[in-house]
Amino acid sequence: MSRNACKFLIIGFSCLVFVLFLAWSASDPAVKSRIEILSIVADDELIENNKDTGIRILQDTETQNLQNVDIHDPQDAYRKAKTDFVYQQEADNILEDIIEETGKTKEEYNPTEEQSPNHVQQQQNIRPKTFFSELNLTFADIKLLENNTIPTEIFIAACLEMGPFLSKLGTGISVIKREVENNLHDINRLFEQDKEKYHTLQAMVLYDIESGRIMKHHTCSRSLRWLRRMYEFISIFLEKIAMGEKDLTKDARVAYDSTISMFHNYFIRKAISTGLHLLPTYETFLISMSVDKEDAKNPVFEQVFKEDVLHYISTLKPICNIIKQFYTDHGLEN
């Protein structure tokens, strides 16, 4: 068999594996029963009792009281700091467009109420909203406890906030999205069984060690290790984009190869490799990251989006590092 024939045979087989995987995911009743918890969009509601997922959603975010958690602290401070960002060039362009449309000079210009100097000044202070700037909470909201232990409840809530992001990437990343959902489901299910015993991630893993359940299927120790690897993938993927790399397939491949690929078997690697070719273009992705589609037209939107991304991953990485170090210290990383 010629080299080209072998190449086409491998590509065809990879596509078949990917399609079969998607079909199986769609028909798996166990998956349906969980409702794909990462697809939950939490606006003013974070988590409430849900029979299928076990996820607890806290209502009335302004009055909620999570132990050791100040929801509106680092992220809110970041948003407020960015609110004063002034786009002088943007305001100048608006004024020039108005003058050009009216055919008047600056001296003759007599603005309407909508096009008054006050309106232009308001435009200067409007900061485009991005997916990351509007998250209800992020990993920045996690308050570490004694010995750098991570509170389980707020960690789960921060992970849930990224569900819509993975959905925006489409079927190209569906295999990874499903793994994130399954592992997060396992951690949350165990947490709901005894919140006091499992109040930190480290406590959950230590229980697995003491009970002889370490790294068994559907245990926290196994699920958390996989979940951390998935978020390391997300972190590197986002960092590549924030640094100016606009080929999402290439960015995702670099992130996958450096974080997860070595732990997957041949068939899963092929399925993911095939799926990455289905990721959206950079332009489509950027538009999907806007809260208001009009914001995506703002010439500074891309810059603001990158700033928000860098802020997000700067708070995600320390959490991943703490988890990884804990696993290393207990001989559980490999």
Tab-separated table of C-alpha atoms in Angstrom, residues 4-297:
chain	number	residue	atom	x	y	z
A	4	ASN	CA	-0.626	8.366	0.273
A	5	ALA	CA	-3.137	5.552	0.555
A	6	CYS	CA	-2.060	4.912	4.139
A	7	LYS	CA	-2.369	8.613	4.911
A	8	PHE	CA	-5.932	8.822	3.561
A	9	LEU	CA	-6.858	5.623	5.374
A	10	ILE	CA	-5.666	7.048	8.724
A	11	ILE	CA	-7.508	10.348	8.156
A	12	GLY	CA	-10.690	8.509	7.201
A	13	PHE	CA	-10.449	6.278	10.242
A	14	SER	CA	-9.891	9.282	12.538
A	15	CYS	CA	-12.980	10.991	11.150
A	16	LEU	CA	-15.026	7.830	11.675
A	17	VAL	CA	-13.857	7.545	15.302
A	18	PHE	CA	-14.740	11.200	15.940
A	19	VAL	CA	-18.230	10.866	14.414
A	20	LEU	CA	-18.926	7.673	16.363
A	21	PHE	CA	-17.787	9.381	19.562
A	22	LEU	CA	-20.137	12.315	19.011
A	23	ALA	CA	-23.023	9.939	18.265
A	24	TRP	CA	-22.327	7.957	21.416
A	25	SER	CA	-22.124	11.143	23.521
A	26	ALA	CA	-25.475	12.311	22.218
A	27	SER	CA	-27.192	8.984	22.949
A	28	ASP	CA	-25.616	8.153	26.325
A	29	PRO	CA	-28.465	8.274	28.894
A	30	ALA	CA	-25.991	8.755	31.735
A	31	VAL	CA	-24.771	11.930	30.128
A	32	LYS	CA	-28.302	13.169	29.489
A	33	SER	CA	-29.250	12.558	33.111
A	34	ARG	CA	-26.536	14.947	34.197
A	35	ILE	CA	-27.838	17.769	31.971
A	36	GLU	CA	-24.285	18.734	30.977
A	37	ILE	CA	-23.686	20.792	34.085
A	38	LEU	CA	-21.103	22.992	32.402
A	39	SER	CA	-23.782	24.331	30.037
A	40	ILE	CA	-25.476	26.114	32.952
A	41	VAL	CA	-25.417	29.859	32.375
A	42	ALA	CA	-25.408	31.578	35.765
A	43	ASP	CA	-26.433	35.220	35.629
A	44	ASP	CA	-27.813	36.427	38.955
A	45	GLU	CA	-28.227	32.836	40.118
A	46	LEU	CA	-25.162	30.799	40.838
A	47	ILE	CA	-26.087	27.401	42.127
A	48	GLU	CA	-29.409	25.830	43.354
A	49	ASN	CA	-30.373	22.257	44.252
A	50	ASN	CA	-30.745	20.278	41.044
A	51	LYS	CA	-31.926	16.682	41.214
A	52	ASP	CA	-29.967	15.576	38.184
A	53	THR	CA	-26.633	17.258	38.763
A	54	GLY	CA	-26.548	17.727	42.514
A	55	ILE	CA	-25.215	21.229	41.890
A	56	ARG	CA	-26.341	23.717	44.520
A	57	ILE	CA	-27.210	27.120	43.125
A	58	LEU	CA	-27.077	30.101	45.471
A	59	GLN	CA	-29.669	32.756	44.763
A	60	ASP	CA	-29.518	36.493	45.348
A	61	THR	CA	-25.798	36.929	44.814
A	62	GLU	CA	-25.787	40.305	46.561
A	63	THR	CA	-26.719	38.754	49.910
A	64	GLN	CA	-25.158	35.294	49.620
A	65	ASN	CA	-22.747	34.275	52.341
A	66	LEU	CA	-20.301	31.557	51.334
A	67	GLN	CA	-17.956	30.667	54.131
A	68	ASN	CA	-14.483	32.160	53.589
A	69	VAL	CA	-15.588	33.618	50.260
A	70	ASP	CA	-16.048	37.215	49.232
A	71	ILE	CA	-17.696	36.845	45.832
A	72	HIS	CA	-17.527	40.513	44.862
A	73	ASP	CA	-13.914	41.262	45.640
A	74	PRO	CA	-11.002	40.765	43.195
A	75	GLN	CA	-13.098	40.398	40.057
A	76	ASP	CA	-15.353	43.346	40.900
A	77	ALA	CA	-12.337	45.485	41.728
A	78	TYR	CA	-10.864	44.573	38.360
A	79	ARG	CA	-14.068	45.530	36.562
A	80	LYS	CA	-14.311	48.871	38.370
A	81	ALA	CA	-10.687	49.677	37.640
A	82	LYS	CA	-11.317	49.060	33.956
A	83	THR	CA	-14.512	51.138	33.864
A	84	ASP	CA	-12.480	54.362	33.800
A	85	PHE	CA	-10.555	53.305	30.703
A	86	VAL	CA	-10.766	56.188	28.193
A	87	TYR	CA	-10.733	55.571	24.457
A	88	GLN	CA	-9.809	59.025	23.149
A	89	GLN	CA	-9.192	57.779	19.621
A	90	GLU	CA	-12.632	56.168	19.592
A	91	ALA	CA	-14.283	59.438	20.631
A	92	ASP	CA	-12.335	61.408	18.001
A	93	ASN	CA	-13.453	58.979	15.289
A	94	ILE	CA	-17.102	59.313	16.366
A	95	LEU	CA	-16.884	63.098	16.210
A	96	GLU	CA	-15.195	63.031	12.799
A	97	ASP	CA	-17.891	60.699	11.418
A	98	ILE	CA	-20.649	62.998	12.674
A	99	ILE	CA	-19.005	66.054	11.099
A	100	GLU	CA	-18.495	64.225	7.813
A	101	GLU	CA	-22.141	63.098	7.700
A	102	THR	CA	-23.499	66.591	8.395
A	103	GLY	CA	-21.092	68.280	5.968
A	104	LYS	CA	-20.256	70.928	8.551
A	105	THR	CA	-16.939	72.095	9.885
A	106	LYS	CA	-16.066	71.851	13.559
A	107	GLU	CA	-16.832	75.571	13.957
A	108	GLU	CA	-20.238	75.220	12.272
A	109	TYR	CA	-21.134	71.961	13.947
A	110	ASN	CA	-24.344	72.220	15.908
A	111	PRO	CA	-24.934	68.827	17.537
A	112	THR	CA	-28.270	67.268	18.355
A	113	GLU	CA	-28.890	65.923	21.844
A	114	GLU	CA	-27.790	62.431	20.761
A	115	GLN	CA	-24.609	63.787	19.194
A	116	SER	CA	-23.743	66.384	21.810
A	117	PRO	CA	-20.265	66.745	23.355
A	118	ASN	CA	-21.645	65.060	26.465
A	119	HIS	CA	-22.623	62.057	24.366
A	120	VAL	CA	-19.149	61.889	22.864
A	121	GLN	CA	-17.629	62.142	26.354
A	122	GLN	CA	-19.796	59.223	27.473
A	123	GLN	CA	-18.490	57.163	24.568
A	124	GLN	CA	-14.963	57.727	25.856
A	125	ASN	CA	-15.748	56.020	29.143
A	126	ILE	CA	-17.584	52.980	27.798
A	127	ARG	CA	-15.527	49.813	28.113
A	128	PRO	CA	-16.674	46.912	25.911
A	129	LYS	CA	-17.937	43.944	27.882
A	130	THR	CA	-16.356	40.569	27.235
A	131	PHE	CA	-17.240	37.042	28.269
A	132	PHE	CA	-14.507	37.102	30.906
A	133	SER	CA	-15.262	40.544	32.339
A	134	GLU	CA	-18.881	39.515	32.945
A	135	LEU	CA	-18.264	36.215	34.728
A	136	ASN	CA	-20.123	36.115	38.033
A	137	LEU	CA	-17.037	34.729	39.724
A	138	THR	CA	-13.636	33.403	38.745
A	139	PHE	CA	-10.691	31.662	40.359
A	140	ALA	CA	-9.715	35.098	41.682
A	141	ASP	CA	-12.629	34.771	44.102
A	142	ILE	CA	-11.161	31.690	45.763
A	143	LYS	CA	-9.837	32.478	49.233
A	144	LEU	CA	-7.214	29.906	50.152
A	145	LEU	CA	-7.559	28.366	53.593
A	146	GLU	CA	-4.869	27.084	55.948
A	147	ASN	CA	-1.882	25.430	54.217
A	148	ASN	CA	-3.097	26.624	50.807
A	149	THR	CA	-6.121	24.349	50.902
A	150	ILE	CA	-8.784	25.151	48.311
A	151	PRO	CA	-12.471	25.426	49.350
A	152	THR	CA	-14.401	22.896	47.278
A	153	GLU	CA	-17.673	24.792	46.863
A	154	ILE	CA	-16.257	27.963	45.344
A	155	PHE	CA	-13.868	25.919	43.175
A	156	ILE	CA	-16.815	24.039	41.666
A	157	ALA	CA	-18.701	27.300	41.124
A	158	ALA	CA	-15.695	28.868	39.340
A	159	CYS	CA	-15.395	25.822	37.083
A	160	LEU	CA	-19.098	25.992	36.224
A	161	GLU	CA	-18.687	29.548	34.965
A	162	MET	CA	-16.507	28.272	32.109
A	163	GLY	CA	-19.189	25.963	30.718
A	164	PRO	CA	-20.525	28.492	28.181
A	165	PHE	CA	-16.965	29.202	27.004
A	166	LEU	CA	-16.389	25.564	26.080
A	167	SER	CA	-19.773	25.491	24.340
A	168	LYS	CA	-18.804	28.506	22.206
A	169	LEU	CA	-15.916	26.485	20.756
A	170	GLY	CA	-18.415	24.069	19.210
A	171	THR	CA	-18.014	20.388	18.353
A	172	GLY	CA	-14.304	20.855	17.726
A	173	ILE	CA	-13.630	20.559	21.424
A	174	SER	CA	-16.591	18.379	22.440
A	175	VAL	CA	-14.411	15.475	23.620
A	176	ILE	CA	-12.535	17.692	26.083
A	177	LYS	CA	-15.754	19.439	27.131
A	178	ARG	CA	-17.337	16.093	27.957
A	179	GLU	CA	-14.332	15.033	30.031
A	180	VAL	CA	-14.498	18.302	31.980
A	181	GLU	CA	-18.219	17.770	32.632
A	182	ASN	CA	-17.796	14.156	33.779
A	183	ASN	CA	-14.896	14.881	36.138
A	184	LEU	CA	-16.569	17.962	37.614
A	185	HIS	CA	-19.739	15.926	38.096
A	186	ASP	CA	-17.810	13.283	40.078
A	187	ILE	CA	-16.211	15.898	42.359
A	188	ASN	CA	-19.516	17.659	42.972
A	189	ARG	CA	-21.366	14.385	43.640
A	190	LEU	CA	-18.883	13.436	46.361
A	191	PHE	CA	-18.916	16.941	47.825
A	192	GLU	CA	-22.707	16.859	48.133
A	193	GLN	CA	-22.494	13.614	50.143
A	194	ASP	CA	-20.611	15.246	53.025
A	195	LYS	CA	-19.803	18.942	52.641
A	196	GLU	CA	-18.131	19.206	56.014
A	197	LYS	CA	-15.762	16.301	55.409
A	198	TYR	CA	-15.018	17.418	51.838
A	199	HIS	CA	-14.894	21.179	52.460
A	200	THR	CA	-11.516	21.398	50.661
A	201	LEU	CA	-10.187	19.653	47.578
A	202	GLN	CA	-7.181	18.395	49.510
A	203	ALA	CA	-9.457	16.810	52.135
A	204	MET	CA	-11.267	14.883	49.396
A	205	VAL	CA	-8.015	13.487	48.019
A	206	LEU	CA	-6.689	12.607	51.478
A	207	TYR	CA	-9.878	10.651	52.162
A	208	ASP	CA	-9.250	8.586	49.015
A	209	ILE	CA	-5.724	7.857	50.250
A	210	GLU	CA	-6.882	6.830	53.727
A	211	SER	CA	-9.755	4.677	52.443
A	212	GLY	CA	-7.666	2.869	49.829
A	213	ARG	CA	-9.726	4.302	46.967
A	214	ILE	CA	-6.912	6.350	45.492
A	215	MET	CA	-7.152	6.885	41.722
A	216	LYS	CA	-10.068	4.508	41.267
A	217	HIS	CA	-12.702	5.424	38.695
A	218	HIS	CA	-15.101	8.214	39.740
A	219	THR	CA	-13.063	9.091	42.836
A	220	CYS	CA	-12.144	12.684	43.589
A	221	SER	CA	-8.414	11.933	43.457
A	222	ARG	CA	-8.691	10.709	39.872
A	223	SER	CA	-11.300	13.242	38.681
A	224	LEU	CA	-9.514	16.255	40.160
A	225	ARG	CA	-6.228	15.317	38.499
A	226	TRP	CA	-7.945	15.081	35.121
A	227	LEU	CA	-9.902	18.284	35.706
A	228	ARG	CA	-6.723	20.181	36.563
A	229	ARG	CA	-5.092	18.967	33.349
A	230	MET	CA	-8.129	20.171	31.376
A	231	TYR	CA	-7.892	23.635	32.906
A	232	GLU	CA	-4.167	23.725	32.210
A	233	PHE	CA	-5.124	23.068	28.587
A	234	ILE	CA	-7.643	25.939	28.700
A	235	SER	CA	-5.034	28.216	30.294
A	236	ILE	CA	-2.395	27.610	27.605
A	237	PHE	CA	-4.983	27.817	24.814
A	238	LEU	CA	-6.208	31.208	26.058
A	239	GLU	CA	-2.679	32.465	26.640
A	240	LYS	CA	-1.715	31.698	23.031
A	241	ILE	CA	-4.727	33.710	21.834
A	242	ALA	CA	-3.997	36.607	24.193
A	243	MET	CA	-0.423	36.753	22.904
A	244	GLY	CA	-1.634	37.253	19.336
A	245	GLU	CA	-1.868	33.722	17.909
A	246	LYS	CA	-4.979	33.695	15.696
A	247	ASP	CA	-5.010	30.102	14.433
A	248	LEU	CA	-7.288	28.443	17.005
A	249	THR	CA	-6.618	24.932	15.704
A	250	LYS	CA	-2.873	25.434	16.067
A	251	ASP	CA	-3.283	27.073	19.493
A	252	ALA	CA	-5.447	24.218	20.752
A	253	ARG	CA	-3.049	21.605	19.390
A	254	VAL	CA	-0.070	23.187	21.163
A	255	ALA	CA	-2.069	23.357	24.397
A	256	TYR	CA	-3.299	19.766	24.039
A	257	ASP	CA	0.122	18.329	23.234
A	258	SER	CA	1.688	20.003	26.275
A	259	THR	CA	-0.972	19.111	28.840
A	260	ILE	CA	-3.219	16.135	28.059
A	261	SER	CA	-2.134	14.281	24.921
A	262	MET	CA	0.406	12.053	26.689
A	263	PHE	CA	-2.284	10.729	29.035
A	264	HIS	CA	-4.786	9.773	26.310
A	265	ASN	CA	-4.806	6.566	24.309
A	266	TYR	CA	-4.334	6.515	20.545
A	267	PHE	CA	-8.041	6.597	19.656
A	268	ILE	CA	-8.897	9.550	21.908
A	269	ARG	CA	-5.869	11.473	20.595
A	270	LYS	CA	-7.046	10.880	17.024
A	271	ALA	CA	-10.618	11.903	17.840
A	272	ILE	CA	-9.461	15.142	19.481
A	273	SER	CA	-6.944	15.848	16.712
A	274	THR	CA	-9.720	15.529	14.127
A	275	GLY	CA	-12.089	17.660	16.173
A	276	LEU	CA	-9.624	20.530	16.528
A	277	HIS	CA	-9.951	21.170	12.790
A	278	LEU	CA	-13.596	22.101	13.432
A	279	LEU	CA	-12.785	24.997	15.757
A	280	PRO	CA	-14.163	28.370	14.609
A	281	THR	CA	-12.095	31.037	12.920
A	282	TYR	CA	-10.491	33.672	15.098
A	283	GLU	CA	-12.925	36.326	13.858
A	284	THR	CA	-15.979	34.187	14.684
A	285	PHE	CA	-14.512	33.272	18.063
A	286	LEU	CA	-13.819	36.919	18.915
A	287	ILE	CA	-17.414	37.910	18.153
A	288	SER	CA	-18.677	35.070	20.368
A	289	MET	CA	-16.616	36.503	23.238
A	290	SER	CA	-18.643	39.740	23.236
A	291	VAL	CA	-21.646	40.191	25.513
A	292	ASP	CA	-23.209	42.670	23.111
A	293	LYS	CA	-22.503	41.985	19.440
A	294	GLU	CA	-22.113	45.714	18.894
A	295	ASP	CA	-19.168	45.673	21.299
A	296	ALA	CA	-17.338	43.330	18.939
A	297	LYS	CA	-17.306	46.143	16.353
